[in-house]
Coordinates of C-alpha atoms and ligand atoms in Angstrom, one line a residue:
X1 CA -44.9 18.4 1.1
X2 CA -46.2 15.6 -1.0
X3 CA -48.1 12.7 0.6
X4 CA -45.7 10.6 2.6
X5 CA -45.4 6.9 1.8
X6 CA -46.4 5.2 5.0
X7 CA -44.4 2.1 4.6
X8 CA -40.7 2.8 4.1
X9 CA -39.3 0.9 1.3
X10 CA -36.1 -0.9 1.4
X11 CA -34.2 -0.7 -1.8
X12 CA -34.2 -4.1 -3.5
X13 CA -30.5 -4.3 -3.5
X14 CA -29.8 -4.1 0.2
X15 CA -30.4 -7.8 1.0
X16 CA -27.8 -9.0 -1.5
X17 CA -25.5 -6.1 -0.7
X18 CA -25.6 -7.0 3.0
X19 CA -25.2 -10.7 2.2
X20 CA -22.1 -10.2 0.1
X21 CA -20.5 -7.9 2.6
X22 CA -21.2 -10.3 5.4
X23 CA -19.8 -13.3 3.8
X24 CA -16.9 -12.4 1.7
X25 CA -16.0 -8.8 2.6
X26 CA -12.3 -8.7 3.2
X27 CA -12.9 -5.9 5.6
X28 CA -15.0 -8.2 7.7
X29 CA -12.2 -10.8 7.9
X30 CA -10.0 -8.0 9.2
X31 CA -12.6 -7.2 11.8
X32 CA -12.9 -10.8 12.9
X33 CA -9.2 -10.8 13.4
X34 CA -9.5 -8.3 16.1
X35 CA -12.5 -9.9 17.8
X36 CA -15.0 -7.6 16.1
X37 CA -17.7 -8.4 13.7
X38 CA -19.5 -6.0 11.4
X39 CA -22.2 -5.9 8.8
X40 CA -23.7 -3.3 6.5
X41 CA -27.3 -2.5 5.8
X42 CA -28.8 0.0 3.6
X43 CA -32.3 1.5 3.5
X44 CA -34.0 4.0 1.3
X45 CA -36.7 6.3 2.6
X46 CA -38.4 9.4 1.1
X47 CA -37.6 12.7 2.8
X48 CA -40.1 14.4 5.1
X49 CA -41.3 11.2 6.8
X50 CA -43.1 11.7 10.2
X51 CA -41.2 11.4 13.4
X52 CA -41.5 7.8 14.5
X53 CA -41.9 6.3 11.0
X54 CA -40.0 3.0 10.7
X55 CA -36.9 3.0 8.5
X56 CA -36.1 -0.6 9.0
X57 CA -35.9 -3.6 11.3
X58 CA -32.2 -3.4 12.1
X59 CA -32.2 -6.4 14.4
X60 CA -33.8 -8.7 11.9
X61 CA -31.7 -7.4 9.0
X62 CA -28.5 -7.9 10.9
X63 CA -29.6 -11.3 12.3
X64 CA -29.4 -10.1 15.9
X65 CA -31.9 -10.9 18.6
X66 CA -33.4 -8.3 20.9
X67 CA -31.6 -9.7 23.9
X68 CA -28.3 -9.2 22.2
X69 CA -29.2 -5.6 21.5
X70 CA -29.9 -5.0 25.2
X71 CA -26.9 -6.9 26.5
X72 CA -24.6 -5.3 24.0
X73 CA -25.9 -1.8 24.9
X74 CA -26.6 -1.3 21.1
X75 CA -26.4 2.3 20.1
X76 CA -26.0 4.5 17.1
X77 CA -22.7 6.4 17.0
X78 CA -20.8 8.9 14.8
X79 CA -21.6 11.6 12.5
X80 CA -23.2 15.0 13.0
X81 CA -26.4 13.5 11.6
X82 CA -27.2 10.9 14.3
X83 CA -30.1 13.0 15.6
X84 CA -32.2 12.2 12.5
X85 CA -32.7 8.6 13.5
X86 CA -33.3 6.7 16.7
X87 CA -32.7 3.0 17.5
X88 CA -35.6 1.5 19.4
X89 CA -33.8 -1.2 21.3
X90 CA -37.0 -2.9 22.5
X91 CA -38.2 -3.5 19.0
X92 CA -34.9 -3.6 17.1
X93 CA -36.2 -1.0 14.7
X94 CA -34.6 2.2 13.4
X95 CA -37.1 5.1 13.2
X96 CA -37.2 8.7 12.1
X97 CA -36.4 10.9 15.1
X98 CA -36.5 14.3 13.3
X99 CA -37.9 15.6 10.1
X100 CA -35.3 14.9 7.3
X101 CA -35.2 17.6 4.7
X102 CA -33.2 16.3 1.8
X103 CA -32.5 19.8 0.5
X104 CA -31.1 20.9 3.8
X105 CA -29.1 17.8 4.3
X106 CA -27.6 17.4 0.9
X107 CA -28.4 20.4 -1.3
X108 CA -27.5 19.5 -4.9
X109 CA -25.7 16.3 -4.0
X110 CA -27.1 13.0 -5.1
X111 CA -27.5 10.4 -3.9
X112 CA -28.3 11.8 -0.5
X113 CA -27.5 9.5 2.4
X114 CA -27.0 9.4 6.1
X115 CA -24.4 6.9 7.3
X116 CA -23.7 5.9 10.8
X117 CA -22.6 2.9 12.8
X118 CA -24.4 0.8 15.3
X119 CA -22.0 -0.4 18.0
X120 CA -22.5 -3.3 20.4
X121 CA -20.3 -4.4 23.2
X122 CA -19.3 -7.7 24.8
X123 CA -18.1 -8.7 22.3
X124 CA -17.7 -5.5 20.3
X125 CA -19.5 -5.4 17.0
X126 CA -19.7 -2.5 14.6
X127 CA -22.4 -2.4 11.9
X128 CA -22.6 0.3 9.2
X129 CA -26.1 1.6 8.4
X130 CA -26.7 3.8 5.4
X131 CA -30.1 5.5 4.9
X132 CA -30.6 6.9 1.5
X133 CA -32.9 9.9 1.5
X134 CA -35.0 10.1 -1.7
X135 CA -36.2 13.4 -3.0
X136 CA -39.9 14.3 -3.1
X137 CA -41.1 17.2 -5.2
X138 CA -41.6 19.6 -2.4
X139 CA -40.1 22.7 -4.1
X140 CA -41.3 24.6 -7.2
X141 CA -38.8 26.4 -9.5
X142 CA -38.5 30.0 -8.3
X143 CA -37.1 33.0 -10.1
X144 CA -34.8 35.1 -7.8
X145 CA -36.8 38.3 -8.3
X146 CA -40.1 36.9 -9.3
X147 CA -42.0 40.0 -8.4
X148 CA -39.7 42.3 -10.3
X149 CA -40.1 41.9 -14.1
X150 CA -37.0 41.3 -16.2
X151 CA -36.8 44.4 -18.3
X152 CA -35.2 45.0 -21.7
X153 CA -34.9 48.1 -23.8
X154 CA -34.4 46.9 -27.3
X155 CA -33.7 49.0 -30.3
X156 CA -36.2 48.5 -33.1
X157 CA -33.2 48.1 -35.4
X158 CA -31.9 45.2 -33.4
X159 CA -30.9 42.4 -35.8
X160 CA -32.6 39.1 -36.0
X161 CA -30.7 36.5 -33.9
X162 CA -29.7 39.0 -31.2
X163 CA -29.8 37.2 -27.9
X164 CA -31.2 38.4 -24.6
X165 CA -30.1 36.4 -21.6
X166 CA -32.8 35.7 -19.0
X167 CA -32.7 34.9 -15.4
X168 CA -32.4 31.3 -14.3
X169 CA -34.9 29.9 -11.9
X170 CA -33.8 27.7 -9.0
X171 CA -35.4 24.5 -7.9
X172 CA -34.1 23.0 -4.7
X173 CA -35.2 19.5 -5.6
X174 CA -32.9 17.1 -7.6
X175 CA -33.2 14.7 -10.4
X176 CA -36.6 14.5 -12.1
X177 CA -38.0 16.9 -9.5
X178 CA -35.5 19.6 -10.4
X179 CA -36.1 22.2 -13.0
X180 CA -36.5 20.6 -16.4
X181 CA -37.8 23.2 -18.9
X182 CA -38.5 26.8 -19.7
X183 CA -41.5 28.0 -21.6
X184 CA -42.0 31.5 -23.1
X185 CA -45.5 32.9 -23.5
X186 CA -46.6 32.9 -27.2
X187 CA -45.5 35.9 -29.2
X188 CA -44.4 36.9 -32.7
X189 CA -40.9 38.2 -32.1
X190 CA -38.9 35.9 -29.7
X191 CA -38.1 32.3 -29.3
X192 CA -36.4 30.6 -26.3
X193 CA -33.0 28.9 -26.5
X194 CA -31.9 26.7 -23.6
X195 CA -28.3 26.0 -22.7
X196 CA -26.6 24.0 -20.1
X197 CA -23.9 25.3 -17.9
X198 CA -20.8 23.1 -17.4
X199 CA -22.4 22.0 -14.1
X200 CA -25.6 20.8 -15.9
X201 CA -27.8 23.7 -14.8
X202 CA -29.9 25.2 -17.5
X203 CA -30.0 28.8 -18.5
X204 CA -32.1 30.5 -21.2
X205 CA -31.8 33.2 -23.7
X206 CA -34.5 34.9 -25.7
X207 CA -33.6 35.2 -29.3
X208 CA -35.1 37.8 -31.7
X209 CA -36.8 36.0 -34.6
X210 CA -38.7 38.9 -36.2
X211 CA -37.6 42.6 -36.0
X212 CA -39.5 44.7 -33.6
X213 CA -41.4 47.4 -35.5
X214 CA -42.1 50.3 -33.3
X215 CA -44.8 51.7 -35.6
X216 CA -46.5 48.4 -35.9
X217 CA -46.9 47.6 -32.2
X218 CA -47.1 49.3 -28.8
X219 CA -43.6 50.4 -27.6
X220 CA -44.1 48.4 -24.3
X221 CA -45.2 44.9 -24.1
X222 CA -44.9 42.0 -21.6
X223 CA -44.1 38.3 -21.9
X224 CA -44.1 35.5 -19.4
X225 CA -41.3 33.1 -18.7
X226 CA -42.3 29.9 -17.0
X227 CA -40.0 27.4 -15.4
X228 CA -41.3 23.9 -14.8
X229 CA -39.9 20.9 -13.0
X230 CA -40.5 17.2 -13.9
X231 CA -42.1 16.1 -10.6
X232 CA -45.5 14.6 -10.1
X233 CA -47.5 16.7 -9.6
X234 CA -45.5 19.2 -11.7
X235 CA -44.6 22.5 -10.1
X236 CA -43.7 25.8 -11.9
X237 CA -42.6 29.4 -11.3
X238 CA -43.2 32.4 -13.4
X239 CA -41.6 35.8 -14.0
X240 CA -42.7 38.7 -16.3
X241 CA -40.5 40.1 -19.1
X242 CA -41.1 43.7 -19.9
X243 CA -39.9 44.9 -23.3
X244 CA -39.5 48.5 -24.3
X245 CA -38.9 49.1 -28.0
X246 CA -36.4 52.0 -28.5
X247 CA -36.4 54.3 -31.4
X248 CA -32.7 55.2 -31.0
X249 CA -30.1 53.3 -32.7
X250 CA -28.5 51.5 -29.8
X251 CA -26.0 48.7 -29.4
X252 CA -25.8 46.2 -26.6
X253 CA -22.6 45.6 -24.7
X254 CA -20.5 42.6 -25.6
X255 CA -18.2 40.7 -23.2
X256 CA -14.7 40.1 -24.5
X257 CA -14.9 36.5 -23.4
X258 CA -17.9 34.3 -23.4
X259 CA -16.9 32.5 -20.2
X260 CA -14.4 33.8 -17.6
X261 CA -12.6 31.3 -15.4
X262 CA -10.7 32.0 -12.2
X263 CA -9.6 30.1 -9.2
X264 CA -9.5 31.2 -5.6
X265 CA -7.8 29.7 -2.6
X266 CA -10.1 28.7 0.2
X267 CA -10.0 31.2 3.1
X268 CA -8.9 34.1 0.8
X269 CA -9.2 37.4 2.7
X270 CA -12.2 39.6 2.0
X271 CA -11.4 42.4 -0.3
X272 CA -9.0 40.3 -2.5
X273 CA -9.7 40.9 -6.2
X274 CA -10.1 37.8 -8.3
X275 CA -10.7 38.8 -11.9
X276 CA -11.9 41.7 -13.9
X277 CA -14.5 41.2 -16.6
X278 CA -14.8 43.6 -19.5
X279 CA -17.6 44.3 -21.8
X280 CA -17.5 47.0 -24.5
X281 CA -20.2 48.8 -26.4
X282 CA -20.0 50.1 -29.9
X283 CA -21.8 53.2 -28.7
X284 CA -19.7 56.1 -27.4
X285 CA -20.6 58.7 -24.8
X286 CA -23.3 58.2 -22.3
X287 CA -24.9 55.4 -24.1
X288 CA -21.6 53.5 -24.0
X289 CA -21.2 53.7 -20.3
X290 CA -21.5 50.1 -19.0
X291 CA -22.3 49.1 -15.4
X292 CA -21.6 45.6 -14.0
X293 CA -23.6 43.7 -11.5
X294 CA -23.9 40.1 -10.3
X295 CA -27.1 38.3 -10.9
X296 CA -28.9 37.2 -7.7
X297 CA -27.7 33.9 -6.7
X298 CA -28.7 31.1 -4.4
X299 CA -28.8 32.0 -0.7
X300 CA -25.5 32.8 1.0
X301 CA -23.5 32.6 -2.2
X302 CA -24.6 36.1 -3.0
X303 CA -22.7 37.4 -0.1
X304 CA -19.4 35.8 -1.0
X305 CA -18.5 37.9 -4.0
X306 CA -19.1 41.5 -5.0
X307 CA -18.4 43.3 -8.3
X308 CA -17.3 46.9 -8.7
X309 CA -20.1 48.2 -10.9
X310 CA -17.8 50.5 -12.9
X311 CA -14.6 48.5 -13.3
X312 CA -16.0 45.0 -13.5
X313 CA -13.6 43.7 -10.9
X314 CA -14.9 40.8 -8.7
X315 CA -13.8 40.8 -5.1
X316 CA -14.1 38.3 -2.3
X317 CA -16.5 39.6 0.3
X318 CA -17.3 36.5 2.4
X319 CA -15.9 33.3 3.7
X320 CA -14.7 30.9 1.0
X321 CA -15.0 27.4 2.3
X322 CA -14.0 24.6 0.1
X323 CA -15.8 22.2 2.4
X324 CA -19.1 23.9 1.5
X325 CA -18.7 24.9 -2.1
X326 CA -16.1 23.8 -4.5
X327 CA -17.2 25.9 -7.4
X328 CA -19.2 29.0 -7.9
X329 CA -20.9 30.0 -11.0
X330 CA -21.7 33.7 -11.2
X331 CA -23.7 35.5 -13.8
X332 CA -22.3 38.9 -14.5
X333 CA -24.6 41.5 -16.1
X334 CA -23.2 44.3 -18.2
X335 CA -25.7 47.0 -18.9
X336 CA -26.2 50.2 -20.7
X337 CA -29.6 49.9 -22.3
X338 CA -30.9 46.5 -22.2
X339 CA -28.4 44.1 -20.9
X340 CA -26.1 41.3 -21.4
X341 CA -25.1 38.4 -19.1
X342 CA -21.7 36.8 -19.1
X343 CA -20.8 33.7 -17.2
X344 CA -18.1 33.6 -14.6
X345 CA -16.8 30.3 -13.1
X346 CA -14.8 30.5 -10.0
X347 CA -13.2 27.4 -8.7
X348 CA -12.1 27.1 -5.1
X349 CA -8.9 25.3 -4.3
X350 CA -8.8 23.4 -1.1
X351 CA -6.5 24.5 1.7
X352 CA -5.6 22.2 4.5
X353 CA -7.6 24.1 7.1
X354 CA -9.3 21.3 9.0
X355 CA -7.4 19.1 11.5
X356 CA -8.6 15.5 11.8
X357 CA -11.3 14.9 14.3
X358 CA -11.0 11.9 16.6
X359 CA -14.2 10.5 18.1
X360 CA -14.2 7.7 20.6
X361 CA -16.8 5.1 19.8
X362 CA -15.9 2.8 22.7
X363 CA -13.1 2.5 25.3
X364 CA -12.7 -0.1 28.0
X365 CA -10.7 0.5 31.1
X366 CA -9.4 -1.3 33.1
X367 CA -8.2 -4.1 31.0
X368 CA -7.2 -7.3 32.8
X369 CA -3.5 -8.1 32.8
X370 CA -4.1 -11.6 31.5
X371 CA -5.9 -10.4 28.3
X372 CA -4.3 -12.0 25.3
X373 CA -2.4 -9.8 22.8
X374 CA -4.9 -8.4 20.3
X375 CA -7.6 -7.6 22.8
X376 CA -9.6 -4.6 21.7
X377 CA -9.6 -1.8 24.2
X378 CA -11.0 1.0 22.1
X379 CA -12.6 1.9 18.8
X380 CA -12.1 5.4 17.4
X381 CA -13.5 7.2 14.3
X382 CA -11.3 9.7 12.5
X383 CA -12.6 12.3 10.2
X384 CA -11.1 15.2 8.2
X385 CA -13.3 17.7 6.4
X386 CA -10.6 18.5 3.8
X387 CA -10.4 16.8 0.5
X388 CA -7.6 14.9 -1.3
X389 CA -4.3 14.6 0.6
X390 CA -5.5 17.3 3.0
X391 CA -8.2 14.8 4.1
X392 CA -6.1 11.7 4.1
X393 CA -5.6 10.7 7.7
X394 CA -3.1 8.4 9.3
X395 CA -3.2 7.3 12.9
X396 CA -0.4 6.2 15.2
X397 CA 0.4 5.9 18.9
X398 CA 2.8 8.5 20.2
X399 CA 4.3 6.5 23.0
X400 CA 6.4 3.4 22.9
X401 CA 3.7 1.4 24.5
X402 CA 2.6 -2.3 24.1
X403 CA -0.4 -1.3 22.0
X404 CA -1.2 -1.1 18.3
X405 CA -3.7 0.8 16.3
X406 CA -5.3 -1.0 13.4
X407 CA -7.4 0.4 10.6
X408 CA -10.7 -1.5 10.1
X409 CA -13.7 -0.1 8.3
X410 CA -13.1 3.2 6.5
X411 CA -12.2 5.9 9.1
X412 CA -12.4 3.4 11.9
X413 CA -9.4 2.3 14.0
X414 CA -9.2 -0.2 16.9
X415 CA -6.8 0.1 19.7
X416 CA -5.5 -3.3 20.7
X417 CA -3.0 -4.8 23.0
X418 CA 0.2 -5.9 21.3
X419 CA 1.7 -8.0 24.1
X420 CA 0.7 -9.6 27.4
X421 CA 0.4 -6.8 30.0
X422 CA 1.8 -7.1 33.5
X423 CA 0.2 -4.9 36.1
X424 CA 3.0 -5.6 38.6
X425 CA 5.4 -3.8 36.3
X426 CA 3.1 -1.1 34.7
X427 CA -0.3 -0.6 36.2
X428 CA -1.5 2.2 34.0
X429 CA -0.8 3.7 30.6
X430 CA -1.4 7.0 28.9
X431 CA -1.9 6.1 25.3
X432 CA -1.9 9.1 23.0
X433 CA -3.3 8.5 19.5
X434 CA -2.2 11.0 17.0
X435 CA -4.2 11.5 13.8
X436 CA -2.3 13.4 11.1
X437 CA -3.5 14.3 7.6
X438 CA -1.3 14.4 4.5
X439 CA -1.7 18.1 3.8
X440 CA 1.3 20.4 3.5
X441 CA 1.8 21.4 6.2
X442 CA 0.0 18.5 7.9
X443 CA -2.4 19.1 10.7
X444 CA -2.8 16.7 13.5
X445 CA -5.0 16.0 16.5
X446 CA -4.2 14.0 19.6
X447 CA -6.3 12.1 22.0
X448 CA -5.1 10.5 25.2
X449 CA -6.5 7.4 26.6
X450 CA -5.9 6.6 30.3
X451 CA -5.9 2.9 30.6
X452 CA -5.7 1.0 33.9
X453 CA -4.6 -2.6 34.1
X454 CA -6.5 -4.7 36.5
X455 CA -5.0 -7.3 38.7
X456 CA -5.0 -11.1 38.2
X457 CA -3.7 -13.3 41.0
X458 CA -0.6 -14.3 39.1
X459 CA 1.9 -14.0 41.9
X460 CA 2.3 -16.2 45.0
X461 CA 3.6 -14.7 48.3
X462 CA 7.4 -14.9 48.6
X463 CA 9.0 -15.2 52.1
X464 CA 11.8 -12.7 52.8
X465 CA 14.1 -15.6 53.8
X466 CA 14.5 -19.0 52.5
X467 CA 15.0 -20.6 55.9
X468 CA 14.1 -19.2 59.4
X469 CA 15.6 -20.3 62.7
X470 CA 15.2 -19.3 66.3
X471 CA 16.6 -20.7 69.5
X472 CA 15.8 -19.5 73.0
X473 CA 16.9 -20.5 76.5
X474 CA 15.1 -23.5 77.8
X475 CA 12.4 -23.2 80.4
X476 CA 10.9 -20.3 78.6
X477 CA 7.4 -19.2 79.6
X478 CA 4.6 -20.5 77.4
X479 CA 3.4 -18.1 74.8
X480 CA 6.7 -16.3 74.3
X481 CA 7.3 -15.3 70.7
X482 CA 10.1 -17.1 68.9
X483 CA 10.3 -15.1 65.7
X484 CA 8.3 -13.4 62.9
X485 CA 8.1 -14.7 59.4
X486 CA 7.2 -12.3 56.6
X487 CA 6.2 -12.7 52.9
X488 CA 5.3 -10.2 50.2
X489 CA 2.9 -10.5 47.3
X490 CA 3.2 -8.0 44.4
X491 CA -0.5 -8.4 43.4
X492 CA -3.2 -6.1 44.5
X493 CA -5.9 -6.0 47.2
X494 CA -7.3 -9.5 48.0
X495 CA -4.8 -11.1 45.7
X496 CA -2.0 -9.7 48.0
X497 CA -3.7 -10.4 51.4
X498 CA -1.4 -12.9 53.0
X499 CA -2.4 -15.5 55.7
X500 CA 0.3 -17.5 57.6
X501 CA -0.6 -21.1 58.3
X502 CA 1.3 -23.7 60.2
X503 CA 1.6 -26.8 58.2
X504 CA 0.6 -29.9 60.1
X505 CA 3.5 -32.2 61.0
X506 CA 4.3 -34.6 63.8
X507 CA 7.0 -34.1 66.3
X508 CA 7.8 -37.0 68.5
X509 CA 4.3 -38.4 67.9
X510 CA 2.6 -35.1 68.8
X511 CA 1.2 -32.6 66.3
X512 CA 3.5 -29.5 65.8
X513 CA 0.7 -27.3 67.1
X514 CA 1.3 -28.6 70.6
X515 CA 4.7 -26.9 70.4
X516 CA 4.3 -23.7 68.3
X517 CA 1.5 -21.5 66.8
X518 CA 1.6 -18.9 64.1
X519 CA -0.4 -15.7 64.1
X520 CA -2.2 -15.8 60.7
X521 CA -2.0 -12.1 60.2
X522 CA 1.2 -11.0 61.8
X523 CA 3.3 -14.1 61.1
X524 CA 4.6 -14.2 64.7
X525 CA 5.6 -17.7 65.8
X526 CA 4.9 -18.4 69.5
X527 CA 6.0 -21.2 71.7
X528 CA 3.0 -23.0 73.1
X529 CA 4.8 -24.6 76.0
X530 CA 8.0 -24.4 78.0
X531 CA 10.9 -26.2 76.2
X532 CA 13.2 -28.5 78.0
X533 CA 16.6 -29.0 76.4
X534 CA 16.9 -32.5 77.8
X535 CA 13.7 -33.5 76.0
X536 CA 13.8 -31.7 72.8
X537 CA 16.7 -30.0 71.0
X538 CA 15.2 -28.9 67.7
X539 CA 11.8 -28.5 66.1
X540 CA 11.6 -28.5 62.3
X541 CA 8.3 -27.4 60.8
X542 CA 6.8 -25.5 57.9
X543 CA 4.9 -22.2 57.7
X544 CA 2.8 -21.5 54.6
X545 CA 2.0 -18.0 53.3
X546 CA -1.2 -18.0 51.3
X547 CA -2.8 -15.1 49.4
X548 CA -6.6 -14.3 49.2
X549 CA -6.9 -14.8 45.4
X550 CA -9.3 -17.2 43.9
X551 CA -7.8 -19.7 43.5
X552 CA -5.2 -18.8 46.2
X553 CA -1.5 -19.1 45.6
X554 CA 1.0 -20.0 48.3
X555 CA 4.7 -20.7 49.2
X556 CA 6.3 -22.5 52.1
X557 CA 9.2 -21.7 54.4
X558 CA 11.0 -24.2 56.6
X559 CA 11.7 -23.2 60.2
X560 CA 14.0 -24.5 62.8
X561 CA 13.5 -23.6 66.5
X562 CA 14.5 -25.0 69.8
X563 CA 16.0 -24.4 73.3
X564 CA 19.5 -23.8 74.6
X565 CA 20.6 -25.4 77.8
X566 CA 20.0 -22.9 80.6
X567 CA 23.5 -22.0 81.8
X568 CA 22.1 -20.6 85.1
X569 CA 22.0 -24.3 86.2
X570 CA 25.8 -23.9 86.4
X571 CA 25.4 -20.3 87.9
X572 CA 26.5 -18.8 84.6
X573 CA 23.4 -16.9 83.7
X574 CA 23.5 -16.1 80.0
X575 CA 20.8 -16.3 77.3
X576 CA 22.2 -17.0 73.9
X577 CA 20.2 -16.3 70.9
X578 CA 21.1 -17.0 67.3
X579 CA 19.3 -16.8 64.1
X580 CA 18.5 -13.6 62.4
X581 CA 14.9 -13.4 63.3
X582 CA 15.1 -14.7 66.8
X583 CA 13.2 -12.6 69.3
Ligands
NAG601 C1 -11.8 46.1 -22.3 O1 -11.7 45.6 -23.7 C2 -11.5 46.6 -24.6 C3 -11.6 46.0 -26.0 O2 -11.1 44.6 -26.0 C4 -10.1 47.2 -24.4 O3 -9.9 48.3 -25.3 C5 -10.1 47.8 -23.0 O4 -8.8 48.4 -22.7 C6 -10.5 46.7 -22.0 N1 -10.6 47.3 -20.6 C7 -10.0 46.8 -19.6 C8 -10.3 47.6 -18.3 O5 -9.3 45.9 -19.6
NAG602 C1 -1.2 10.1 32.7 O1 -1.7 11.4 32.6 C2 -2.2 11.9 33.8 C3 -2.8 13.3 33.5 O2 -1.9 14.0 32.7 C4 -1.1 11.9 34.8 O3 -1.7 12.4 36.0 C5 -0.6 10.5 35.0 O4 0.5 10.6 35.9 C6 -0.1 9.9 33.7 N1 0.2 8.5 33.9 C7 1.2 7.9 33.4 C8 1.4 6.5 33.7 O5 2.0 8.5 32.6

């Protein structure tokens, strides 16, 4: 590992980049429309920084104060790479949480970056943070079999200009730190010729310049092939080349094509043959027998293909995953004496083998029934590892429910209310979000959100009758119950707790409470005193039903009550009652 730069450096472009996105980004306008704000910041750091090294002051760069980070429960979300960084909420800084090895993270891909989002709640904000990881020259070029010399048996009659392909070295670094050049140790017979593969990687051949004269020099000699990168300090790798000069008149094999191309479907079964290469040799008999092999390749790629050493047929022998490698470049060696290397390019065709992945960034339940249409209840992130149409994802809501799903930032969707909700009609919803890709056949993933609607005191108690009346025989005993009033409130809990209250009125100069009372909880109306038909024939008063909401809501019901003349006075005992709720 090269010395680490202590101070992270922020790429000069970020400030303006952020500024532009923040002020004119059309995406942002869209976000504002759904009560969300968002910004983007970008940092550049070298790989291999120590745990705890500061990447950037996120709070400052986004113009947020530390209180807001705390109150909004700021956190980093999404991506399988979130573990590399950590948000220090108390300082507002983003720091390295785990060693970042650029080679492991991105391989050959440049630029190499980590992207994730910082989410804040109340109100919801989403900020995209991109950390570009810069390469340091921490790898030297390495030959696959550096301890085993490359060996050639070359006929002394071999013509000038005959080429001998050499192994390529690998350097895991990228850009200037990657392999730049090959050098051959000084000698009289060979020069190096460098070529570039279609993918930009270099390979070399040794070209005979001056015929090998067996009599003039030792039949065995060694050369050195050195691969160097362009980093500072420069790193290199070396392999020996052993040459044996043969007396016999021998010909080297020749491939019938200079480059073979084939394509293979992702997930092809092992054992499937892909292509057969063919080299021929002008010699006949034993000297003409050619064997094929695949040159050693980078890491796991070696296990994905095998070649039949006699027929030259290449077979699948491992998992072909388009999401890991889109193209393989194999070097096929055909050998009798000496050797020849042919190039084989196998392209992988994507198959729709990954269903979209739905991650929930944020979900708020319950939502108040008085929330205006457009209230954000959730943010989801949708990803699909496939490419092209196979990775194009569309989201919708399965049910016919009063919600909408809107696309915001790339791969982000917000779930919003589409109308005003009414807890009294529907108190909870199961909202199923379906993410479907555009592959053939398409793959989809579902995620269900269980949303509760919380109550608001939006209903007043309603009496079961519009008018109540009750008459009893006069000379009743005080305290007798006259009737029961009842009201219902469709709200919930405290908002539905009803109290019955006697409205203050005057009857014949005395307050109504001298005649009747109402039980606040049960709604039972009692006579306070004995009624005398000669004195009073009918009481008219009002009972109010009031709920426990804040503020409370209420309704009134008018009541009529009074005595009948007691017929026992005429020796005709009979109590007459009328009125539906009379007791
Ligand atoms: C290989 O190529 C030679 C010459 O082009 C041809 O005669 C031979 O049949 C080929 N072999 C295979 C297995 O295709
Ligand atoms: C929502 O789904 C749960 C679990 O499947 C179920 O118990 C509940 O009844 C559903 N609610 C509604 C309103 O459909």
